[in-house]
Amino acid sequence: MRISMFVWLLLYLSTCHGYRLLGVCPFHAKSHFIMFEQLMKGLARKGHQVDVISAFPLKKPYPNYTDIVKLKPPVVLVNNITYDFMRQTLNANPTFAIATIGGNDMCKNLGHPEIQKLVRNPPKDPPYDAIILEAFGFHCFAIIAHLWNVPLIGISTTSLYPWLHRLIGQPENLAFVPNNYVTYVDDLNFWQRLYNSGNALFNKLYFNYLTTKTQNNILREHFGPDAPTVQELEKKFAIILINSHIVLNKLQPLVPAAIEVGGLHVQDENLKLQPELEKWMNDSKDGIVYFTFGSMVMIETFPREFLNILYSSLRKIAPVRVLMKIPNPDKLPSGLPENVYTSPWMPQIKVLKHPNVKAFITHGGLMGTQEAITYGVPMIGIPLFADQFKNIDSYVVKNAALKLDINTLTEKDMDEALHEILRNPIYKESAQNISRRLTDQPLSSLDKAIYWTEYVIRYGNDALRSPAVDLPWYKLHLIDVIAFLLLCALGLIAVVAFVVRAILEVTTNHGKTIEINNLESKKVK
């Protein structure tokens, strides 16, 4: 009896001082939710009460974690993106897709009856202590933190997009830090710096052009004509937890509100390999190559020419085995090599942790590449869209990956890449070295994110706020100072020019007077 009372007391003490948090992640891309979910689960394990609005409700109950609003995605993206759709849609301008599909369309969910009810009648026993919102394209949801007067914590599933820096006053450092739309990885020359700056400026202006009016109209529609604008709401972010790390990204100065938590999502949740798959992997004594194009793209819909190259090259590396994630294995063309094992789903972290996995063929998604690096697995990258090109390039320069171009890929290219990644030890050694540096930190990325979340709640929304957030653009970039100095310089030049001109005129006139006097004196003689 005493033991049970003691256990009850411990449980009570571990939860009674926890905070109540609302997590908002309406975007329907599974890769975005993976990081968000792990943060929410980490906070729940810490004893906080976590309520979530998302399109991905948990399949199994989780202590302290409640899906309070389950959004229906307008389009199913998980295991549903064909090759043709990818080429036509996802390769379009990423800013347009983020601002519209991942921004304005998500803001329409503010009119969802359950969200309206929650916002207007929030629970009071206990009340919410903070809002956690993905910093992406739907900053209209910051209206909830504004109305409840609670801290707003952002989470960015990539490095910061160009329009996110101003939310926390983070300098962009475009002279030496490529914005996350360009693939530069080494020191930037003049033309690269010019393009880097122009590209960042264009995408900021384009994003604001696409979102500002639409999202302001949505805010006024659901919260009245006096609702704050989305630009005003964006200033509410106390911190942004960023999926980056000094080992994986360019070194750069960061304001205190920019918290790097790269690899936060890499959590082993005690998932089990399917018995058949586990036996197959354990028996793969010559090694395994793991191949997946992520949670959205269906490899089976790719052109037959590409699949034929895969079949031929993967067959040649036997007895090395290949584990391939295929949403619909039955739709693959015939001729699949005997050393290939296919499955529509697999616990990826468990797979990458397996000691027999020697290489990872990937499209270059940020989450998957971070998981591979965490466990020291070298990669062959075949980027398809968005930030995947930049992600793979960053590992290529670190000798942890090789890059192939899907548009020009030949069987020889694939053969050589597989031979190099499996036989040359430099790639494995480099991946393991990066892994050691990534995990060598006083707090894990998840613990770091939890600490700063609690810190902001304890000390207020402005605890880490940069003064740059409140400065107009011309002050922030010292345009007024530069203009003043230019005016002073022009004034000084004008004064000097006036004085020089006056001196020249006096000298000239004096010379003429002397000449006239000399002429007159000659006449008198």
Coordinates of C-alpha atoms in Angstrom, one line a residue:
M1 CA 0.0 0.0 0.0
R2 CA 2.8 2.4 0.9
I3 CA 4.6 1.6 -2.3
S4 CA 1.5 2.3 -4.4
M5 CA 1.0 5.6 -2.6
F6 CA 4.6 6.5 -3.2
V7 CA 4.3 5.7 -6.9
W8 CA 1.1 7.8 -7.1
L9 CA 2.9 10.7 -5.4
L10 CA 5.8 10.5 -7.8
L11 CA 3.4 10.5 -10.7
Y12 CA 1.5 13.5 -9.3
L13 CA 4.6 15.5 -8.6
S14 CA 5.9 14.8 -12.1
T15 CA 2.7 16.1 -13.7
C16 CA 1.2 18.7 -11.5
H17 CA 3.9 21.3 -12.3
G18 CA 3.8 20.5 -16.0
Y19 CA 2.6 23.1 -18.5
R20 CA -0.4 22.8 -20.9
L21 CA 0.7 23.3 -24.5
L22 CA -1.2 23.5 -27.8
G23 CA 0.7 22.2 -30.8
V24 CA -0.5 23.4 -34.2
C25 CA 0.8 21.7 -37.4
P26 CA -1.9 21.7 -40.0
F27 CA 0.3 21.0 -43.1
H28 CA -0.4 17.5 -44.5
A29 CA 3.2 16.5 -45.4
K30 CA 4.3 13.6 -43.2
S31 CA 8.0 14.7 -43.3
H32 CA 7.0 18.0 -41.6
F33 CA 5.0 16.3 -38.9
I34 CA 7.7 13.8 -38.0
M35 CA 9.8 16.4 -36.2
F36 CA 6.8 18.1 -34.8
E37 CA 5.5 14.8 -33.4
Q38 CA 8.7 13.9 -31.7
L39 CA 8.9 17.3 -30.0
M40 CA 5.3 16.9 -28.7
K41 CA 6.0 13.4 -27.5
G42 CA 9.2 14.6 -25.7
L43 CA 7.3 17.3 -24.0
A44 CA 4.6 14.8 -23.0
R45 CA 7.2 12.5 -21.5
K46 CA 8.5 15.4 -19.5
G47 CA 5.1 15.6 -17.8
H48 CA 3.5 18.4 -19.8
Q49 CA 0.0 18.1 -21.1
V50 CA 0.1 18.3 -24.9
D51 CA -2.9 19.0 -27.1
V52 CA -2.4 18.8 -30.9
I53 CA -4.1 20.1 -34.0
S54 CA -2.8 18.2 -37.1
A55 CA -3.7 16.0 -40.0
F56 CA -1.8 13.1 -38.5
P57 CA -3.5 11.8 -35.3
L58 CA -1.6 9.2 -33.4
K59 CA -2.7 5.6 -34.1
K60 CA -2.1 4.5 -30.5
P61 CA -2.8 6.4 -27.3
Y62 CA 0.2 8.3 -25.8
P63 CA 0.4 9.5 -22.2
N64 CA -0.2 13.3 -21.9
Y65 CA -0.7 13.6 -25.7
T66 CA -4.2 14.4 -27.1
D67 CA -5.3 14.9 -30.7
I68 CA -8.0 17.5 -30.1
V69 CA -8.6 18.6 -33.7
K70 CA -8.0 16.1 -36.5
L71 CA -7.8 17.9 -39.8
K72 CA -8.7 16.2 -43.1
P73 CA -5.9 16.9 -45.6
P74 CA -7.1 18.3 -49.0
V75 CA -4.7 16.0 -50.8
V76 CA -3.2 12.7 -49.5
L77 CA 0.5 13.1 -49.9
V78 CA 1.8 10.0 -48.0
N79 CA 2.7 7.3 -50.5
N80 CA 0.6 9.0 -53.2
I81 CA 3.0 11.2 -55.3
T82 CA 3.5 9.8 -58.8
Y83 CA 6.5 10.6 -60.9
D84 CA 4.4 12.7 -63.3
F85 CA 2.8 14.7 -60.5
M86 CA 6.2 15.3 -58.9
R87 CA 7.6 16.7 -62.2
Q88 CA 4.6 18.9 -62.9
T89 CA 3.8 20.2 -59.4
L90 CA 6.6 19.8 -56.9
N91 CA 9.3 21.1 -59.3
A92 CA 7.4 24.4 -59.7
N93 CA 8.5 27.4 -57.8
P94 CA 8.8 26.2 -54.1
T95 CA 7.8 29.6 -52.7
F96 CA 4.6 29.5 -54.7
A97 CA 3.8 26.0 -53.3
I98 CA 4.6 27.0 -49.7
A99 CA 2.7 30.3 -49.8
T100 CA -0.4 28.8 -51.3
I101 CA -0.7 25.0 -50.7
G102 CA 1.4 25.2 -47.5
G103 CA 0.2 28.6 -46.4
N104 CA -3.1 30.2 -47.5
D105 CA -4.9 26.9 -47.9
M106 CA -3.9 25.9 -44.4
C107 CA -5.1 29.3 -43.0
K108 CA -8.6 28.4 -44.2
N109 CA -8.6 25.8 -41.3
L110 CA -9.1 28.7 -38.9
G111 CA -12.7 28.5 -39.9
H112 CA -12.9 24.9 -38.8
P113 CA -15.8 24.6 -36.2
E114 CA -13.7 22.8 -33.6
I115 CA -10.8 25.3 -33.9
Q116 CA -13.2 28.3 -33.7
K117 CA -14.7 26.7 -30.5
L118 CA -11.3 26.1 -29.0
V119 CA -10.0 29.6 -29.8
R120 CA -13.1 31.4 -28.4
N121 CA -13.6 29.1 -25.4
P122 CA -10.2 27.8 -24.4
P123 CA -9.9 25.5 -21.4
K124 CA -9.3 27.1 -18.1
D125 CA -8.5 24.2 -15.8
P126 CA -5.6 24.3 -16.5
P127 CA -5.3 27.0 -19.2
Y128 CA -2.8 26.9 -22.0
D129 CA 0.7 28.1 -21.2
A130 CA 2.1 28.3 -24.8
I131 CA 1.4 27.7 -28.4
I132 CA 3.9 25.7 -30.6
L133 CA 3.4 26.5 -34.3
E134 CA 5.4 25.4 -37.3
A135 CA 7.2 28.4 -38.8
F136 CA 6.5 27.8 -42.5
G137 CA 3.7 29.5 -44.4
F138 CA 0.6 29.7 -42.2
H139 CA 1.6 32.3 -39.6
C140 CA -2.1 33.3 -39.5
F141 CA -2.4 30.7 -36.7
A142 CA -0.4 33.0 -34.4
I143 CA -3.7 34.7 -33.8
I144 CA -4.4 32.0 -31.2
A145 CA -1.3 33.0 -29.1
H146 CA -2.3 36.7 -29.6
L147 CA -5.9 36.2 -28.3
W148 CA -4.8 34.0 -25.4
N149 CA -1.8 36.2 -24.6
V150 CA 0.6 33.3 -24.2
P151 CA 4.1 32.7 -25.6
L152 CA 4.4 31.6 -29.3
I153 CA 7.1 29.0 -30.0
G154 CA 8.0 28.3 -33.6
I155 CA 9.5 25.1 -35.1
S156 CA 11.1 25.0 -38.5
T157 CA 11.5 21.6 -40.0
T158 CA 14.3 22.9 -42.3
S159 CA 16.9 25.7 -42.0
L160 CA 15.2 29.0 -42.1
Y161 CA 13.5 30.0 -45.4
P162 CA 14.3 33.6 -46.5
W163 CA 11.1 35.1 -45.1
L164 CA 11.5 33.5 -41.6
H165 CA 14.6 35.4 -40.5
R166 CA 12.8 38.6 -39.7
L167 CA 10.4 36.8 -37.4
I168 CA 13.1 36.6 -34.7
G169 CA 15.5 39.3 -36.0
Q170 CA 18.0 36.7 -37.3
P171 CA 20.6 38.2 -39.6
E172 CA 20.9 36.4 -43.0
N173 CA 24.6 36.8 -43.5
L174 CA 24.2 36.3 -47.3
A175 CA 27.8 37.2 -47.9
F176 CA 28.9 33.7 -46.7
V177 CA 25.7 31.7 -45.8
P178 CA 23.7 30.5 -48.8
N179 CA 20.0 30.9 -48.3
N180 CA 18.2 27.5 -48.4
Y181 CA 17.1 27.9 -52.0
V182 CA 20.6 27.8 -53.5
T183 CA 23.0 24.8 -53.5
Y184 CA 26.2 26.7 -52.9
V185 CA 28.3 25.0 -50.2
D186 CA 31.9 26.5 -50.5
D187 CA 33.1 30.0 -50.2
L188 CA 30.9 32.2 -52.4
N189 CA 32.5 34.3 -55.2
F190 CA 31.1 37.6 -56.3
W191 CA 28.5 36.2 -58.8
Q192 CA 27.3 33.6 -56.3
R193 CA 26.9 36.3 -53.6
L194 CA 25.0 38.4 -56.1
Y195 CA 22.7 35.5 -57.0
N196 CA 22.4 34.5 -53.3
S197 CA 21.3 38.0 -52.3
G198 CA 18.9 38.5 -55.3
N199 CA 17.4 35.0 -54.8
A200 CA 16.7 35.6 -51.1
L201 CA 15.2 39.1 -51.7
F202 CA 13.0 37.8 -54.5
N203 CA 11.6 34.9 -52.5
K204 CA 10.9 37.1 -49.5
L205 CA 9.0 39.6 -51.6
Y206 CA 7.2 36.9 -53.6
F207 CA 6.1 35.1 -50.4
N208 CA 4.8 38.3 -48.9
Y209 CA 3.0 39.2 -52.1
L210 CA 1.3 35.8 -52.2
T211 CA 0.3 35.5 -48.5
T212 CA -0.2 39.0 -47.0
K213 CA -3.5 40.0 -48.5
T214 CA -5.1 36.5 -48.5
Q215 CA -4.2 35.7 -44.9
N216 CA -5.2 39.1 -43.7
N217 CA -8.6 38.6 -45.3
I218 CA -9.0 35.2 -43.6
L219 CA -8.1 36.7 -40.3
R220 CA -10.7 39.5 -40.6
E221 CA -13.3 37.0 -41.8
H222 CA -13.0 34.8 -38.7
F223 CA -11.9 37.2 -36.1
G224 CA -13.4 40.5 -37.1
P225 CA -12.3 43.7 -38.8
D226 CA -10.0 44.6 -36.0
A227 CA -8.0 41.4 -36.2
P228 CA -4.2 42.0 -36.3
T229 CA -2.4 41.6 -39.6
V230 CA -0.3 38.6 -40.3
Q231 CA 2.8 40.9 -40.2
E232 CA 1.9 41.9 -36.7
L233 CA 1.3 38.3 -35.6
E234 CA 4.7 37.2 -37.0
K235 CA 6.4 39.4 -34.4
K236 CA 4.8 37.2 -31.7
F237 CA 7.4 34.4 -32.1
A238 CA 9.5 34.1 -29.0
I239 CA 11.9 31.5 -30.4
I240 CA 12.2 29.2 -33.4
L241 CA 13.5 25.7 -33.0
I242 CA 15.4 25.1 -36.2
N243 CA 16.2 21.8 -37.8
S244 CA 19.9 22.7 -38.4
H245 CA 23.2 22.0 -36.7
I246 CA 26.7 23.6 -37.0
V247 CA 28.0 20.2 -38.3
L248 CA 25.4 19.9 -41.0
N249 CA 25.0 23.6 -42.0
K250 CA 27.1 26.6 -42.5
L251 CA 28.6 28.2 -39.4
Q252 CA 26.9 31.5 -38.7
P253 CA 26.1 33.9 -35.8
L254 CA 22.7 33.3 -34.3
V255 CA 20.5 35.4 -32.2
P256 CA 19.4 33.8 -28.9
A257 CA 15.9 33.1 -30.3
A258 CA 17.3 30.9 -33.0
I259 CA 17.7 27.5 -31.4
E260 CA 19.4 24.9 -33.5
V261 CA 18.0 21.4 -32.8
G262 CA 19.0 19.5 -35.9
G263 CA 18.2 15.7 -35.7
L264 CA 15.6 16.2 -32.9
H265 CA 13.3 13.8 -34.7
V266 CA 15.8 10.9 -34.6
Q267 CA 14.2 9.0 -31.7
D268 CA 14.1 5.2 -31.3
E269 CA 10.6 4.6 -30.0
N270 CA 11.1 0.9 -29.5
L271 CA 9.5 0.0 -32.8
K272 CA 10.2 -3.5 -33.9
L273 CA 11.3 -4.8 -37.2
Q274 CA 8.9 -7.3 -38.8
P275 CA 10.1 -10.8 -37.9
E276 CA 10.6 -11.8 -41.5
L277 CA 12.5 -8.6 -42.3
E278 CA 14.6 -8.8 -39.1
K279 CA 15.7 -12.4 -40.1
W280 CA 16.4 -11.3 -43.6
M281 CA 18.6 -8.4 -42.4
N282 CA 20.4 -10.5 -39.8
D283 CA 21.2 -13.1 -42.5
S284 CA 22.6 -10.4 -44.8
K285 CA 26.2 -11.0 -43.9
D286 CA 27.6 -9.3 -47.0
G287 CA 25.8 -6.1 -46.3
I288 CA 22.6 -4.2 -47.1
V289 CA 21.9 -1.2 -49.3
Y290 CA 18.7 0.6 -48.1
F291 CA 16.8 2.4 -50.8
T292 CA 13.8 4.7 -50.4
F293 CA 12.5 7.9 -51.9
G294 CA 10.7 9.0 -48.7
S295 CA 7.2 9.1 -47.4
M296 CA 5.5 10.6 -50.5
V297 CA 7.0 9.5 -53.8
M298 CA 6.0 6.2 -55.4
I299 CA 9.1 4.6 -57.0
E300 CA 6.9 2.2 -58.9
T301 CA 5.6 5.1 -61.0
F302 CA 9.0 6.1 -62.3
P303 CA 9.9 5.7 -66.0
R304 CA 10.7 2.1 -67.0
E305 CA 14.1 3.3 -68.2
F306 CA 15.0 4.4 -64.7
L307 CA 13.7 1.2 -63.1
N308 CA 15.7 -0.9 -65.6
I309 CA 18.9 0.9 -64.6
L310 CA 18.1 0.2 -61.0
Y311 CA 17.3 -3.5 -61.6
S312 CA 20.5 -4.0 -63.6
S313 CA 22.8 -2.2 -61.2
L314 CA 21.3 -3.6 -58.0
R315 CA 21.6 -7.1 -59.4
K316 CA 25.3 -6.7 -60.0
I317 CA 26.1 -6.0 -56.4
A318 CA 24.9 -9.4 -55.1
P319 CA 25.6 -11.0 -52.7
V320 CA 25.1 -7.5 -51.1
R321 CA 21.3 -7.3 -50.5
V322 CA 19.0 -4.4 -51.2
L323 CA 16.1 -3.3 -49.0
M324 CA 13.7 -1.2 -50.9
K325 CA 10.6 0.7 -49.6
I326 CA 7.9 0.5 -52.3
P327 CA 4.3 1.6 -51.5
N328 CA 2.9 -0.9 -54.0
P329 CA 5.4 -3.6 -54.8
D330 CA 2.9 -5.4 -57.0
K331 CA 3.0 -2.5 -59.4
L332 CA 6.7 -2.8 -60.1
P333 CA 7.6 -4.1 -63.5
S334 CA 8.8 -7.7 -63.7
G335 CA 12.4 -8.6 -63.4
L336 CA 13.1 -7.5 -59.8
P337 CA 16.6 -8.9 -58.8
E338 CA 16.6 -11.7 -56.3
N339 CA 18.8 -9.8 -53.9
V340 CA 16.1 -7.1 -53.4
Y341 CA 13.5 -7.2 -50.6
T342 CA 10.6 -4.9 -50.9
S343 CA 8.1 -3.6 -48.3
P344 CA 5.4 -0.8 -48.3
W345 CA 6.5 0.3 -44.9
M346 CA 9.4 -0.2 -42.5
P347 CA 10.7 1.5 -39.3
Q348 CA 13.5 3.5 -41.0
I349 CA 15.5 4.3 -37.9
K350 CA 15.6 0.6 -36.9
V351 CA 16.8 -0.1 -40.4
L352 CA 19.5 2.5 -40.5
K353 CA 20.7 1.4 -37.1
H354 CA 21.2 -2.2 -38.2
P355 CA 24.9 -3.1 -38.3
N356 CA 24.6 -4.8 -41.7
V357 CA 23.4 -1.6 -43.5
K358 CA 26.3 -0.3 -45.6
A359 CA 24.8 2.4 -47.7
F360 CA 21.6 4.4 -48.2
I361 CA 20.1 5.4 -51.6
T362 CA 17.9 8.4 -51.0
H363 CA 16.2 11.3 -52.6
G364 CA 17.9 13.6 -50.1
G365 CA 15.0 14.5 -47.8
L366 CA 16.3 16.3 -44.7
M367 CA 14.8 14.0 -42.2
G368 CA 16.1 10.8 -43.8
T369 CA 19.6 12.2 -44.5
Q370 CA 19.9 13.3 -40.8
E371 CA 18.9 9.8 -39.7
A372 CA 21.5 8.2 -41.9
I373 CA 24.2 10.6 -40.7
T374 CA 23.2 10.0 -37.0
Y375 CA 24.0 6.3 -37.5
G376 CA 27.0 6.8 -39.7
V377 CA 25.6 5.5 -43.0
P378 CA 27.0 6.9 -46.2
M379 CA 24.6 7.9 -49.0
I380 CA 24.0 7.9 -52.7
G381 CA 21.7 10.9 -53.3
I382 CA 19.3 11.2 -56.3
P383 CA 17.6 14.5 -55.5
L384 CA 14.1 15.1 -56.9
F385 CA 12.8 18.5 -55.7
A386 CA 12.9 21.3 -53.2
D387 CA 15.8 21.3 -50.7
Q388 CA 17.0 17.8 -51.6
F389 CA 19.7 19.1 -53.9
K390 CA 21.1 21.3 -51.3
N391 CA 21.0 18.6 -48.7
I392 CA 22.9 16.1 -50.8
D393 CA 25.5 18.7 -51.9
S394 CA 26.2 19.5 -48.3
Y395 CA 27.2 15.8 -47.7
V396 CA 29.0 15.4 -51.0
V397 CA 31.6 18.1 -49.9
K398 CA 32.0 16.3 -46.6
N399 CA 32.7 13.0 -48.4
A400 CA 29.7 11.3 -46.8
A401 CA 27.7 11.0 -50.0
L402 CA 27.7 10.7 -53.8
K403 CA 25.2 12.5 -56.0
L404 CA 23.5 11.3 -59.2
D405 CA 21.3 13.3 -61.6
I406 CA 18.0 11.5 -62.3
N407 CA 17.7 13.3 -65.6
T408 CA 21.0 12.1 -67.0
L409 CA 21.4 8.8 -65.0
T410 CA 23.0 5.9 -66.8
E411 CA 23.6 2.3 -65.8
K412 CA 27.4 3.1 -65.7
D413 CA 26.8 6.0 -63.3
M414 CA 24.8 3.8 -60.9
D415 CA 27.3 1.0 -61.1
E416 CA 30.2 3.3 -60.3
A417 CA 28.4 5.0 -57.5
L418 CA 27.5 1.7 -55.9
H419 CA 31.0 0.4 -56.3
E420 CA 32.5 3.5 -54.8
I421 CA 30.1 3.8 -51.8
L422 CA 30.5 0.1 -50.9
R423 CA 34.3 -0.3 -51.5
N424 CA 35.9 3.0 -50.7
P425 CA 36.1 3.4 -46.9
I426 CA 36.4 7.2 -46.9
Y427 CA 32.6 7.5 -47.2
K428 CA 31.8 5.4 -44.2
E429 CA 34.6 7.0 -42.2
S430 CA 33.3 10.5 -43.1
A431 CA 29.7 9.6 -42.2
Q432 CA 30.8 8.2 -38.8
N433 CA 32.9 11.3 -38.1
I434 CA 30.0 13.6 -38.8
S435 CA 27.8 11.4 -36.6
R436 CA 30.2 11.7 -33.7
R437 CA 30.3 15.5 -34.0
L438 CA 26.5 15.7 -34.4
T439 CA 25.8 13.7 -31.2
D440 CA 28.7 15.2 -29.2
Q441 CA 26.7 17.9 -27.3
P442 CA 25.9 18.6 -23.7
L443 CA 22.1 18.2 -24.3
S444 CA 20.4 16.2 -27.0
S445 CA 18.6 18.2 -29.6
L446 CA 15.2 17.1 -28.1
D447 CA 16.3 18.0 -24.5
K448 CA 17.6 21.4 -25.8
A449 CA 14.3 22.1 -27.5
I450 CA 12.3 21.2 -24.4
Y451 CA 14.6 23.3 -22.2
W452 CA 14.2 26.5 -24.2
T453 CA 10.4 25.9 -24.6
E454 CA 10.1 25.8 -20.8
Y455 CA 12.5 28.8 -20.5
V456 CA 10.2 31.0 -22.6
I457 CA 7.2 29.9 -20.6
R458 CA 8.9 30.7 -17.4
Y459 CA 10.3 34.1 -18.3
G460 CA 7.9 35.4 -21.0
N461 CA 7.5 35.8 -24.7
D462 CA 10.2 38.6 -24.8
A463 CA 12.9 36.7 -22.8
L464 CA 15.0 36.1 -25.9
R465 CA 13.6 38.8 -28.2
S466 CA 16.0 40.6 -30.5
P467 CA 15.5 44.4 -30.8
A468 CA 15.8 43.8 -34.6
V469 CA 12.3 42.4 -34.7
D470 CA 10.8 45.8 -34.0
L471 CA 13.1 47.8 -36.4
P472 CA 11.8 48.9 -39.8
W473 CA 13.8 47.6 -42.6
Y474 CA 15.6 50.8 -43.4
K475 CA 16.9 51.1 -39.8
L476 CA 17.7 47.4 -39.6
H477 CA 19.9 47.6 -42.7
L478 CA 21.3 51.1 -41.7
I479 CA 19.8 52.6 -44.9
D480 CA 19.2 55.9 -43.0
V481 CA 22.8 55.9 -41.6
I482 CA 24.2 55.1 -45.0
A483 CA 22.0 57.8 -46.6
F484 CA 23.2 60.3 -44.0
L485 CA 26.8 59.5 -44.6
L486 CA 26.4 59.7 -48.3
L487 CA 24.7 63.2 -47.9
C488 CA 27.6 64.2 -45.7
A489 CA 30.1 63.0 -48.2
L490 CA 28.3 64.7 -51.1
G491 CA 28.1 67.9 -48.9
L492 CA 31.8 67.7 -48.2
I493 CA 32.5 67.1 -51.9
A494 CA 30.3 70.1 -52.8
V495 CA 32.1 72.3 -50.2
V496 CA 35.5 71.2 -51.4
A497 CA 34.5 71.8 -55.0
F498 CA 33.1 75.3 -54.1
V499 CA 36.3 76.2 -52.2
V500 CA 38.5 74.9 -55.0
R501 CA 36.5 76.7 -57.6
A502 CA 36.6 79.9 -55.6
I503 CA 40.4 79.6 -55.2
L504 CA 40.8 78.9 -58.9
E505 CA 38.6 81.9 -59.7
V506 CA 40.6 84.2 -57.3
T507 CA 43.9 82.8 -58.7
T508 CA 42.7 83.3 -62.2
N509 CA 41.5 86.8 -61.6
H510 CA 44.6 87.7 -59.7
G511 CA 46.7 86.4 -62.6
K512 CA 44.6 88.4 -65.1
T513 CA 45.0 91.6 -62.9
I514 CA 48.8 91.1 -62.9
E515 CA 48.8 90.6 -66.6
I516 CA 46.7 93.7 -67.2
N517 CA 49.0 95.8 -65.0
N518 CA 52.0 94.5 -66.8
L519 CA 50.5 95.4 -70.2
E520 CA 49.6 98.9 -68.9
S521 CA 53.1 99.5 -67.5
K522 CA 54.6 98.5 -70.8
K523 CA 52.3 101.1 -72.6
V524 CA 53.4 103.9 -70.2
K525 CA 57.0 103.2 -71.0

